[in-house]
């Protein structure tokens, strides 16, 4: 039989991209169980949606029904794109495609297939849109945007997509009954949906925030405020307090760009607010600009100083004004701290029914006392550090321990008062401050006990009880960090992690410290906290609290020793070991009497912010 000669010179060529598309489609479909999903390919004049996937719902009798609740999928596939350094994959998405999917009226997802690993990744289009909007409200003017895929499309993700789509379908069904065709005399009015899927008018919602917004802020109901604001569209001009309240809520939740947008609108009607509210508005807006890196630290401080100069700016700024006066070093520390006590006492007396203000004022006192007390400890040790063999038995250190006992007792009383008033942010701040105090006490004690001629002996290991105490402190900081995360106070999260990093660096847990450093960087990056990068860079470049102490104290002591040698004073070498313990001068302390905290019956106090 004559063999047929196959002629392949005039046949359609195989397109590798089409093969990859087929392969990705074939692998994609089995991810969705047929009992719960009906996959329908979009084949006719596809403009950016590859699949509409309908949900099926099992009934009590075991039979399944079609729901007509659907979500859309745009599937991307590649064999050549390499992973980013963090393991994600970047794909360019057209703005027109983003808009097309947003107009779909149902949940929509981008799905990415990585052929070499046969892995699927996904991203919610609404989440992608929110990130774009956060970075640039005019994102639509740009042709393309980079979308980073990092979330695996696994069973848990598919279950979450099912639940989201089902809830969205139920919501739309309930919403439909409120939609009506407008008539000539109707005025267009939006609708709003709360967490229970109840529907309200935009006008009612704006009035609600305008009236009850301060109470919601005081109660830290930031998510509730944001939820209402996001569903209050379309809207025309609104009362300036609505923009102020919503701006503060967005700021507290770390959405700084949206916060700035609303706060600027409120600032246009600045004169409509009381002086104290004006100061709070300007302060929050400045803080957002600083965190975003729009203004530097010096400009921020200068602007805050101008706000503080206004005597009518309220109790919070009065506290800051008094603290700045203390920090200015215009008078001796012992006089400055007494003036500070006097200013705080006057503020608390004037605004005595504000529990949160009282807590803030007393916490500021504790904060102000820390550098003074440790500076005194360092100064008192300069008289004995070259000679004493038992520095922890010295009069200076024994008195410091008594001072510490009184200091921490006041801190515990204030923490208890904050807890009774349900001021959980204040409780977390005080708990973090207590751990930071312990870290500073231990590194001062350890280093000052191991001075060797002209430097600290950094090779000496910590006492086990001190190491255990600092390790326990790191564990407590993790719990505090969780509280900050629940409260969505991202700035406080960074501060908390800074303390943890310093402790781990001091006790030599370098691997753990690197993990904490990376976590700090991620929070700063994800929240665009450009203004906090300076402090992070300081920490990783030799500017932790213990490193700064080692540098400054070593320089100070050696300057003293050099001066003694220069003027020809000789210190005998045969002095008995205990002579300085027996003849030690009385230590000097800047604070001889602590400010006494006064706590009225917390049940009689109305807590305000």
XYZ file of C-alpha atoms in Angstrom:
609
model
C 0.000 0.000 0.000
C 1.276 3.431 -0.894
C 2.066 5.512 2.198
C 0.168 8.824 2.380
C 2.438 11.820 2.493
C 1.008 14.286 5.114
C 1.227 17.856 3.863
C 1.521 20.368 6.755
C 2.531 23.382 4.741
C -0.887 25.018 4.540
C -2.533 24.390 7.944
C -3.262 26.719 10.913
C -0.286 27.118 13.229
C -0.563 26.178 16.884
C -0.610 29.245 19.144
C 1.217 28.471 22.453
C -0.823 31.144 24.231
C -4.050 29.450 23.181
C -2.694 26.136 24.440
C -1.877 27.724 27.794
C -5.340 29.237 27.928
C -6.897 25.840 27.319
C -4.663 24.213 29.914
C -5.469 26.862 32.538
C -9.199 26.535 31.829
C -9.031 22.761 32.169
C -7.204 22.998 35.513
C -9.446 25.827 36.741
C -12.817 24.105 36.430
C -12.109 21.146 38.778
C -11.366 23.566 41.620
C -15.104 24.268 41.934
C -17.253 21.372 43.148
C -20.203 20.767 40.825
C -22.466 20.371 43.887
C -22.002 24.064 44.713
C -20.996 25.808 41.475
C -22.161 26.027 37.885
C -19.362 27.400 35.690
C -20.453 29.218 32.560
C -17.806 30.353 30.098
C -18.182 33.802 28.565
C -17.410 33.012 24.933
C -19.454 35.508 22.936
C -17.559 38.769 22.382
C -15.592 38.491 25.591
C -14.587 41.979 26.829
C -12.827 41.018 30.020
C -14.785 38.268 31.790
C -13.892 34.623 31.193
C -16.423 32.966 33.499
C -19.670 33.715 35.273
C -19.981 31.205 38.098
C -23.401 30.618 39.645
C -23.939 29.278 43.147
C -26.022 26.227 43.945
C -27.641 25.913 47.368
C -28.499 22.654 49.077
C -32.009 22.491 50.527
C -33.110 20.769 53.765
C -34.359 17.770 51.757
C -30.910 17.323 50.199
C -31.829 18.621 46.773
C -29.852 21.558 45.342
C -31.287 24.619 43.618
C -29.823 27.294 41.359
C -29.681 30.671 43.131
C -28.832 33.086 40.296
C -26.236 34.510 42.686
C -23.069 34.808 40.598
C -19.515 36.052 40.560
C -17.284 36.911 37.635
C -13.741 35.691 36.920
C -11.056 37.076 34.637
C -8.402 34.363 34.215
C -4.772 35.198 33.485
C -2.110 32.593 32.749
C 1.640 32.627 32.206
C 4.659 30.384 31.922
C 7.332 33.066 31.879
C 6.649 35.582 34.668
C 9.059 35.174 37.565
C 8.087 35.645 41.180
C 8.808 38.873 43.052
C 11.163 38.807 46.017
C 8.219 38.232 48.380
C 6.887 35.324 46.297
C 4.048 37.231 44.628
C 3.502 37.571 40.864
C 2.839 40.892 39.114
C 0.486 41.294 36.160
C -0.421 44.505 34.336
C -4.174 45.177 34.312
C -5.867 47.776 32.097
C -7.942 50.458 33.839
C -10.709 49.784 31.329
C -10.849 46.146 32.460
C -11.015 47.142 36.117
C -13.934 49.467 35.377
C -15.625 46.773 33.314
C -15.529 44.296 36.190
C -16.610 46.917 38.725
C -19.658 47.646 36.542
C -20.620 43.999 36.710
C -22.787 44.502 39.825
C -21.626 41.249 41.390
C -18.426 40.076 43.091
C -15.562 39.802 40.614
C -12.115 38.254 40.872
C -8.882 38.168 38.953
C -7.394 34.677 38.907
C -3.780 34.027 37.915
C -2.491 30.612 36.774
C 1.240 29.978 37.180
C 1.917 27.134 34.767
C 5.351 26.003 36.078
C 3.912 25.258 39.548
C 0.333 24.548 38.395
C -0.838 27.025 41.051
C -3.767 29.437 41.023
C -3.766 32.809 42.789
C -6.614 35.304 43.124
C -7.510 38.874 44.072
C -10.866 40.523 44.708
C -11.434 43.304 42.158
C -13.022 45.515 44.819
C -9.946 45.129 47.043
C -7.667 45.986 44.126
C -9.819 49.015 43.342
C -9.690 50.153 46.989
C -5.884 50.018 46.973
C -5.721 52.024 43.768
C -8.158 54.581 45.149
C -6.131 54.837 48.337
C -2.915 55.595 46.442
C -4.383 57.922 43.836
C -7.988 59.072 43.468
C -7.252 59.747 39.795
C -5.953 56.229 39.109
C -8.436 55.942 36.234
C -6.334 58.309 34.130
C -3.516 55.766 34.011
C -3.710 53.108 31.287
C -2.410 50.144 33.310
C -1.778 49.137 36.896
C 0.345 46.406 38.435
C -1.643 43.774 40.358
C 0.331 41.562 42.708
C -1.034 38.066 43.220
C -0.059 36.470 46.526
C -3.205 34.670 47.784
C -3.584 31.026 46.775
C -6.920 29.969 45.364
C -7.350 26.962 47.616
C -10.365 25.298 49.211
C -10.586 27.868 52.010
C -10.461 30.753 49.532
C -13.181 29.195 47.367
C -15.395 28.702 50.437
C -14.900 32.385 51.327
C -15.808 33.426 47.768
C -18.961 31.316 47.957
C -20.028 32.952 51.230
C -19.267 36.458 49.978
C -21.224 35.915 46.787
C -24.178 34.387 48.625
C -24.320 37.253 51.153
C -24.062 39.763 48.323
C -26.936 38.090 46.506
C -29.169 38.152 49.580
C -28.309 41.809 50.128
C -29.123 42.800 46.558
C -32.405 40.938 46.754
C -33.418 42.855 49.883
C -32.204 46.112 48.376
C -34.286 45.735 45.232
C -37.539 46.326 47.096
C -36.335 49.842 47.984
C -35.515 50.844 44.425
C -38.179 52.777 42.549
C -38.501 54.799 39.401
C -38.189 58.519 40.199
C -41.095 60.827 39.469
C -40.933 64.535 38.737
C -41.437 65.724 42.303
C -39.034 63.189 43.818
C -35.604 64.269 44.974
C -32.898 61.701 44.424
C -31.845 60.143 47.694
C -29.403 57.329 48.229
C -29.705 54.293 50.417
C -27.460 52.879 53.123
C -27.110 49.339 54.433
C -25.952 48.605 57.959
C -24.344 45.411 59.277
C -27.784 43.818 59.533
C -28.521 44.635 55.886
C -31.101 47.220 56.849
C -31.543 50.076 54.394
C -31.617 53.783 55.324
C -31.577 57.004 53.348
C -28.306 58.856 52.873
C -29.853 61.999 54.365
C -30.801 60.138 57.547
C -27.342 58.661 57.786
C -25.567 62.012 57.394
C -27.791 63.487 60.084
C -27.009 60.495 62.336
C -23.228 60.953 62.020
C -23.559 64.713 62.472
C -25.526 64.231 65.689
C -23.958 61.145 67.253
C -20.504 61.148 65.639
C -18.609 62.412 68.730
C -20.106 59.628 70.842
C -19.149 57.062 68.204
C -15.574 58.421 68.141
C -15.392 58.327 71.932
C -16.586 54.734 71.855
C -13.989 53.840 69.178
C -16.705 52.708 66.751
C -14.496 53.631 63.806
C -15.487 50.688 61.604
C -19.158 51.514 62.032
C -18.553 55.129 61.010
C -16.572 54.040 57.953
C -19.254 51.555 56.966
C -21.867 54.299 57.061
C -19.680 56.770 55.137
C -18.959 54.262 52.384
C -22.653 53.686 51.823
C -23.636 57.342 51.962
C -23.439 57.980 48.256
C -24.368 59.854 46.209
C -24.320 62.923 48.407
C -24.062 66.642 47.846
C -22.623 69.054 50.413
C -22.670 67.713 53.950
C -22.187 69.336 57.375
C -18.473 69.848 58.110
C -18.763 67.723 61.242
C -19.732 64.727 59.091
C -16.448 65.057 57.176
C -14.533 65.593 60.418
C -15.975 62.521 62.147
C -15.461 60.287 59.103
C -11.947 61.665 58.570
C -10.963 60.834 62.155
C -12.407 57.329 61.764
C -10.387 56.696 58.601
C -7.267 58.070 60.306
C -7.712 55.710 63.255
C -8.053 52.797 60.850
C -4.906 53.714 58.934
C -6.521 54.840 55.669
C -4.579 58.095 55.647
C -5.338 59.202 52.102
C -9.090 58.956 52.646
C -8.681 60.632 56.039
C -6.868 63.566 54.446
C -9.548 63.912 51.776
C -12.336 64.235 54.346
C -10.373 66.305 56.848
C -9.484 68.832 54.153
C -13.181 69.168 53.349
C -13.890 69.770 57.036
C -11.016 72.248 57.238
C -12.691 74.389 54.572
C -15.348 75.155 57.216
C -12.850 75.440 60.062
C -14.464 78.526 61.539
C -17.672 76.569 62.209
C -15.923 74.503 64.910
C -15.053 75.393 68.473
C -11.333 76.201 69.064
C -10.701 72.826 70.695
C -12.198 70.961 67.729
C -10.236 73.159 65.311
C -7.034 72.165 67.061
C -7.937 68.469 66.952
C -8.770 68.693 63.224
C -5.516 70.458 62.363
C -3.503 68.071 64.538
C -4.999 64.962 62.925
C -4.428 66.333 59.426
C -0.820 67.201 60.271
C -0.269 63.747 61.739
C -1.572 62.131 58.540
C 0.744 64.293 56.416
C 3.723 63.402 58.598
C 3.014 59.675 58.532
C 2.711 59.791 54.761
C 5.983 61.669 54.436
C 4.318 64.766 52.962
C 5.970 66.908 55.649
C 9.149 66.165 57.590
C 9.573 65.924 61.360
C 10.797 69.498 61.726
C 7.838 70.943 59.802
C 5.495 68.747 61.813
C 6.961 69.949 65.120
C 6.812 73.579 63.987
C 3.131 73.297 63.047
C 2.276 71.492 66.276
C 4.015 74.272 68.199
C 1.742 76.806 66.522
C -1.312 74.782 67.541
C -0.003 74.496 71.101
C 0.432 78.240 71.343
C -3.338 78.657 71.122
C -4.504 78.813 74.731
C -8.026 77.803 73.664
C -6.970 74.576 71.944
C -8.211 72.359 74.777
C -6.884 70.053 77.475
C -4.999 67.646 75.234
C -2.913 70.410 73.710
C -2.481 72.050 77.110
C -0.851 68.808 78.272
C 1.429 68.786 75.230
C 2.249 72.460 75.768
C 3.286 71.782 79.378
C 5.353 68.770 78.317
C 7.150 70.835 75.686
C 7.995 73.463 78.295
C 9.523 70.754 80.473
C 11.520 69.331 77.554
C 12.851 72.705 76.473
C 15.435 72.746 79.320
C 14.833 76.457 79.878
C 14.959 75.855 83.626
C 16.659 73.322 85.854
C 15.045 69.840 85.753
C 13.959 69.980 89.419
C 12.147 73.254 88.745
C 10.817 72.110 85.364
C 9.195 68.973 86.750
C 7.512 70.954 89.518
C 6.153 73.401 86.943
C 4.932 70.452 84.892
C 3.174 68.948 87.907
C 1.531 72.313 88.565
C 0.317 72.626 84.949
C -1.127 69.095 84.923
C -2.842 69.653 88.260
C -4.519 72.769 86.831
C -5.628 70.932 83.650
C -7.102 68.022 85.594
C -8.912 70.372 87.957
C -10.410 72.298 85.038
C -11.539 69.191 83.134
C -12.015 66.848 86.054
C -15.033 64.967 84.712
C -13.124 63.715 81.666
C -11.678 60.338 82.655
C -9.800 59.783 79.412
C -8.162 63.198 79.688
C -7.143 62.445 83.286
C -5.609 59.149 82.188
C -3.765 60.887 79.339
C -2.468 63.606 81.664
C -1.250 61.174 84.333
C 0.340 58.933 81.691
C 2.210 61.982 80.397
C 3.557 62.565 83.899
C 4.869 59.005 84.039
C 6.382 59.470 80.596
C 8.082 62.715 81.631
C 9.574 61.188 84.782
C 11.372 58.323 83.030
C 14.305 60.234 81.471
C 14.805 62.263 84.655
C 14.990 59.208 86.896
C 17.387 57.271 84.682
C 19.553 60.331 84.100
C 19.838 60.721 87.871
C 20.801 57.044 88.190
C 23.545 57.482 85.595
C 24.807 60.685 87.218
C 24.917 59.166 90.707
C 26.908 56.228 89.358
C 29.583 58.493 87.895
C 30.956 59.007 91.434
C 31.468 55.298 92.123
C 31.617 53.429 88.832
C 35.429 53.324 88.569
C 35.927 52.032 92.072
C 32.982 50.108 93.472
C 33.103 46.338 93.401
C 29.418 45.906 94.257
C 27.494 48.605 92.389
C 24.137 46.919 92.984
C 24.737 47.256 96.727
C 25.453 50.950 96.454
C 23.306 53.563 98.160
C 22.438 55.046 94.749
C 21.029 51.810 93.384
C 19.183 50.874 96.587
C 17.469 54.261 96.606
C 16.651 53.877 92.914
C 14.871 50.601 93.665
C 12.725 52.390 96.256
C 11.937 55.082 93.705
C 11.055 52.419 91.143
C 8.653 50.797 93.592
C 6.783 54.066 94.099
C 6.828 54.854 90.376
C 5.390 51.477 89.325
C 2.758 51.599 92.063
C 1.372 54.792 90.511
C 1.500 53.211 87.068
C -0.484 50.205 88.305
C -3.083 52.461 89.929
C -3.481 54.397 86.690
C -3.787 51.170 84.689
C -6.528 49.992 87.028
C -8.362 53.311 86.630
C -8.090 53.096 82.824
C -9.425 49.541 82.895
C -12.397 50.516 85.065
C -13.202 53.260 82.570
C -12.865 50.777 79.690
C -10.142 52.871 78.096
C -8.436 49.853 76.557
C -6.041 51.849 74.411
C -4.774 53.580 77.556
C -4.424 50.224 79.325
C -2.359 48.850 76.431
C -0.153 51.942 76.328
C 0.564 51.716 80.045
C 1.305 47.992 79.859
C 3.758 48.634 77.038
C 5.354 51.502 78.990
C 5.854 49.222 82.003
C 7.735 46.684 79.896
C 9.861 49.459 78.398
C 10.696 50.696 81.914
C 11.827 47.184 82.901
C 14.047 46.957 79.805
C 15.720 50.283 80.634
C 16.117 49.368 84.333
C 17.775 46.050 83.460
C 20.198 47.358 80.851
C 21.214 50.230 83.157
C 21.767 47.828 86.046
C 23.657 45.321 83.909
C 25.915 47.790 82.132
C 26.648 50.001 85.144
C 27.640 46.874 87.060
C 30.236 45.879 84.445
C 32.389 48.907 83.740
C 35.986 47.965 82.974
C 38.456 50.866 83.110
C 37.381 52.761 79.965
C 34.486 50.727 78.574
C 31.603 48.462 79.463
C 32.280 44.731 79.487
C 29.664 43.751 76.894
C 30.648 40.079 76.985
C 29.250 39.562 80.485
C 26.036 37.522 80.311
C 22.814 38.723 81.878
C 21.613 37.296 85.156
C 19.110 34.542 84.488
C 16.297 36.338 86.303
C 16.852 39.435 84.160
C 16.941 37.407 80.959
C 13.744 35.610 81.970
C 12.092 38.930 82.828
C 12.920 40.449 79.434
C 11.845 37.312 77.583
C 8.523 37.384 79.441
C 8.226 41.059 78.505
C 8.490 40.159 74.809
C 5.693 37.631 75.241
C 3.527 40.279 76.901
C 4.289 42.704 74.070
C 2.888 40.138 71.638
C -0.395 40.215 73.552
C -0.388 44.012 73.629
C 0.336 44.013 69.900
C -2.754 41.856 69.362
C -4.844 44.417 71.283
C -3.489 47.257 69.142
C -4.291 45.211 66.060
C -7.858 44.642 67.236
C -8.189 48.374 67.911
C -6.474 48.991 64.548
C -4.008 51.441 66.056
C -1.193 50.815 63.601
C 1.099 53.546 64.936
C 0.963 51.945 68.379
C 1.729 48.580 66.793
C 4.941 50.029 65.381
C 5.879 51.540 68.772
C 5.181 48.236 70.519
C 7.326 46.317 68.025
C 10.111 48.892 68.355
C 10.324 48.067 72.063
C 10.338 44.355 71.331
C 13.115 44.818 68.783
C 15.243 46.762 71.291
C 14.812 44.067 73.951
C 15.666 41.224 71.582
C 18.675 43.120 70.273
C 19.887 43.684 73.851
C 19.542 40.036 74.924
C 21.186 38.806 71.721
C 18.224 37.168 70.002
C 19.306 38.487 66.626
C 17.223 36.162 64.438
C 14.054 37.070 66.329
C 15.000 40.756 66.171
C 15.299 40.557 62.382
C 11.805 39.048 62.151
C 10.421 41.894 64.280
C 12.292 44.448 62.169
C 10.720 43.014 59.028
C 7.285 43.104 60.616
C 7.766 46.775 61.480
C 8.798 47.475 57.884
C 5.695 45.692 56.564
C 3.338 47.734 58.770
C 5.052 50.960 57.751
C 4.924 49.997 54.071
C 1.330 48.748 54.038
C 0.103 51.911 55.796
C 2.385 54.317 53.914
C 3.850 55.479 57.242
C 6.775 57.199 55.574
C 7.243 59.447 58.588
C 8.024 56.446 60.832
C 10.869 55.147 58.672
C 13.400 57.460 60.330
C 12.908 55.828 63.741
C 13.115 52.357 62.216
C 16.354 53.238 60.438
C 17.758 54.534 63.720
C 16.966 51.270 65.497
C 18.746 49.103 62.940
C 21.729 51.445 62.743
C 22.938 51.400 66.322
C 20.402 53.747 67.931
C 18.515 51.450 70.287
C 18.148 52.816 73.821
C 20.928 50.628 75.238
C 23.305 51.400 72.367
C 22.746 55.136 72.757
C 23.361 54.804 76.501
C 26.594 52.849 75.968
C 27.885 55.441 73.521
C 26.952 58.534 75.546
C 27.983 57.210 78.969
C 31.315 55.830 77.773
C 32.139 59.200 76.231
C 31.121 61.052 79.412
C 33.108 58.880 81.841
C 36.245 58.934 79.723
C 36.072 62.700 79.372
C 36.014 62.890 83.179
C 38.915 60.456 83.488
C 40.939 62.321 80.878
C 40.295 65.610 82.660
C 41.430 64.136 86.001
C 44.618 62.839 84.406
C 45.248 66.152 82.623
C 45.133 68.227 85.778
C 47.401 65.731 87.560
C 45.082 64.196 90.116
C 46.208 60.688 91.051
C 43.836 58.145 92.515
C 45.568 55.716 94.918
C 45.392 52.095 93.830
C 45.422 50.602 97.325
C 42.011 51.957 98.406
C 39.974 49.266 100.222
C 37.278 47.701 98.024
C 34.443 48.817 100.266
C 35.576 52.369 100.954
C 33.218 53.921 98.432
C 30.307 51.840 99.649
C 30.998 52.972 103.246
C 31.741 56.588 102.400
C 29.393 57.033 99.454
C 27.922 60.483 99.097
C 24.177 60.878 99.346
C 22.677 60.459 95.847
C 20.907 63.393 94.227
C 17.444 62.957 92.717
C 15.589 65.490 90.598
C 12.223 64.240 91.869
C 12.014 64.127 95.634
C 8.228 63.897 95.877
C 6.095 62.282 93.184
C 2.930 63.859 91.844
C 0.093 62.094 93.660
C -2.526 60.650 91.336
C -6.105 61.372 92.370
C -8.838 59.017 91.173
C -12.442 60.042 91.832
C -15.155 57.440 91.730
C -14.913 56.269 88.109
C -18.621 55.452 88.057
C -19.383 59.159 88.448
C -17.247 60.246 85.534
C -18.407 60.779 81.995
C -15.545 59.652 79.765
C -14.962 61.941 76.829
C -12.186 62.182 74.343
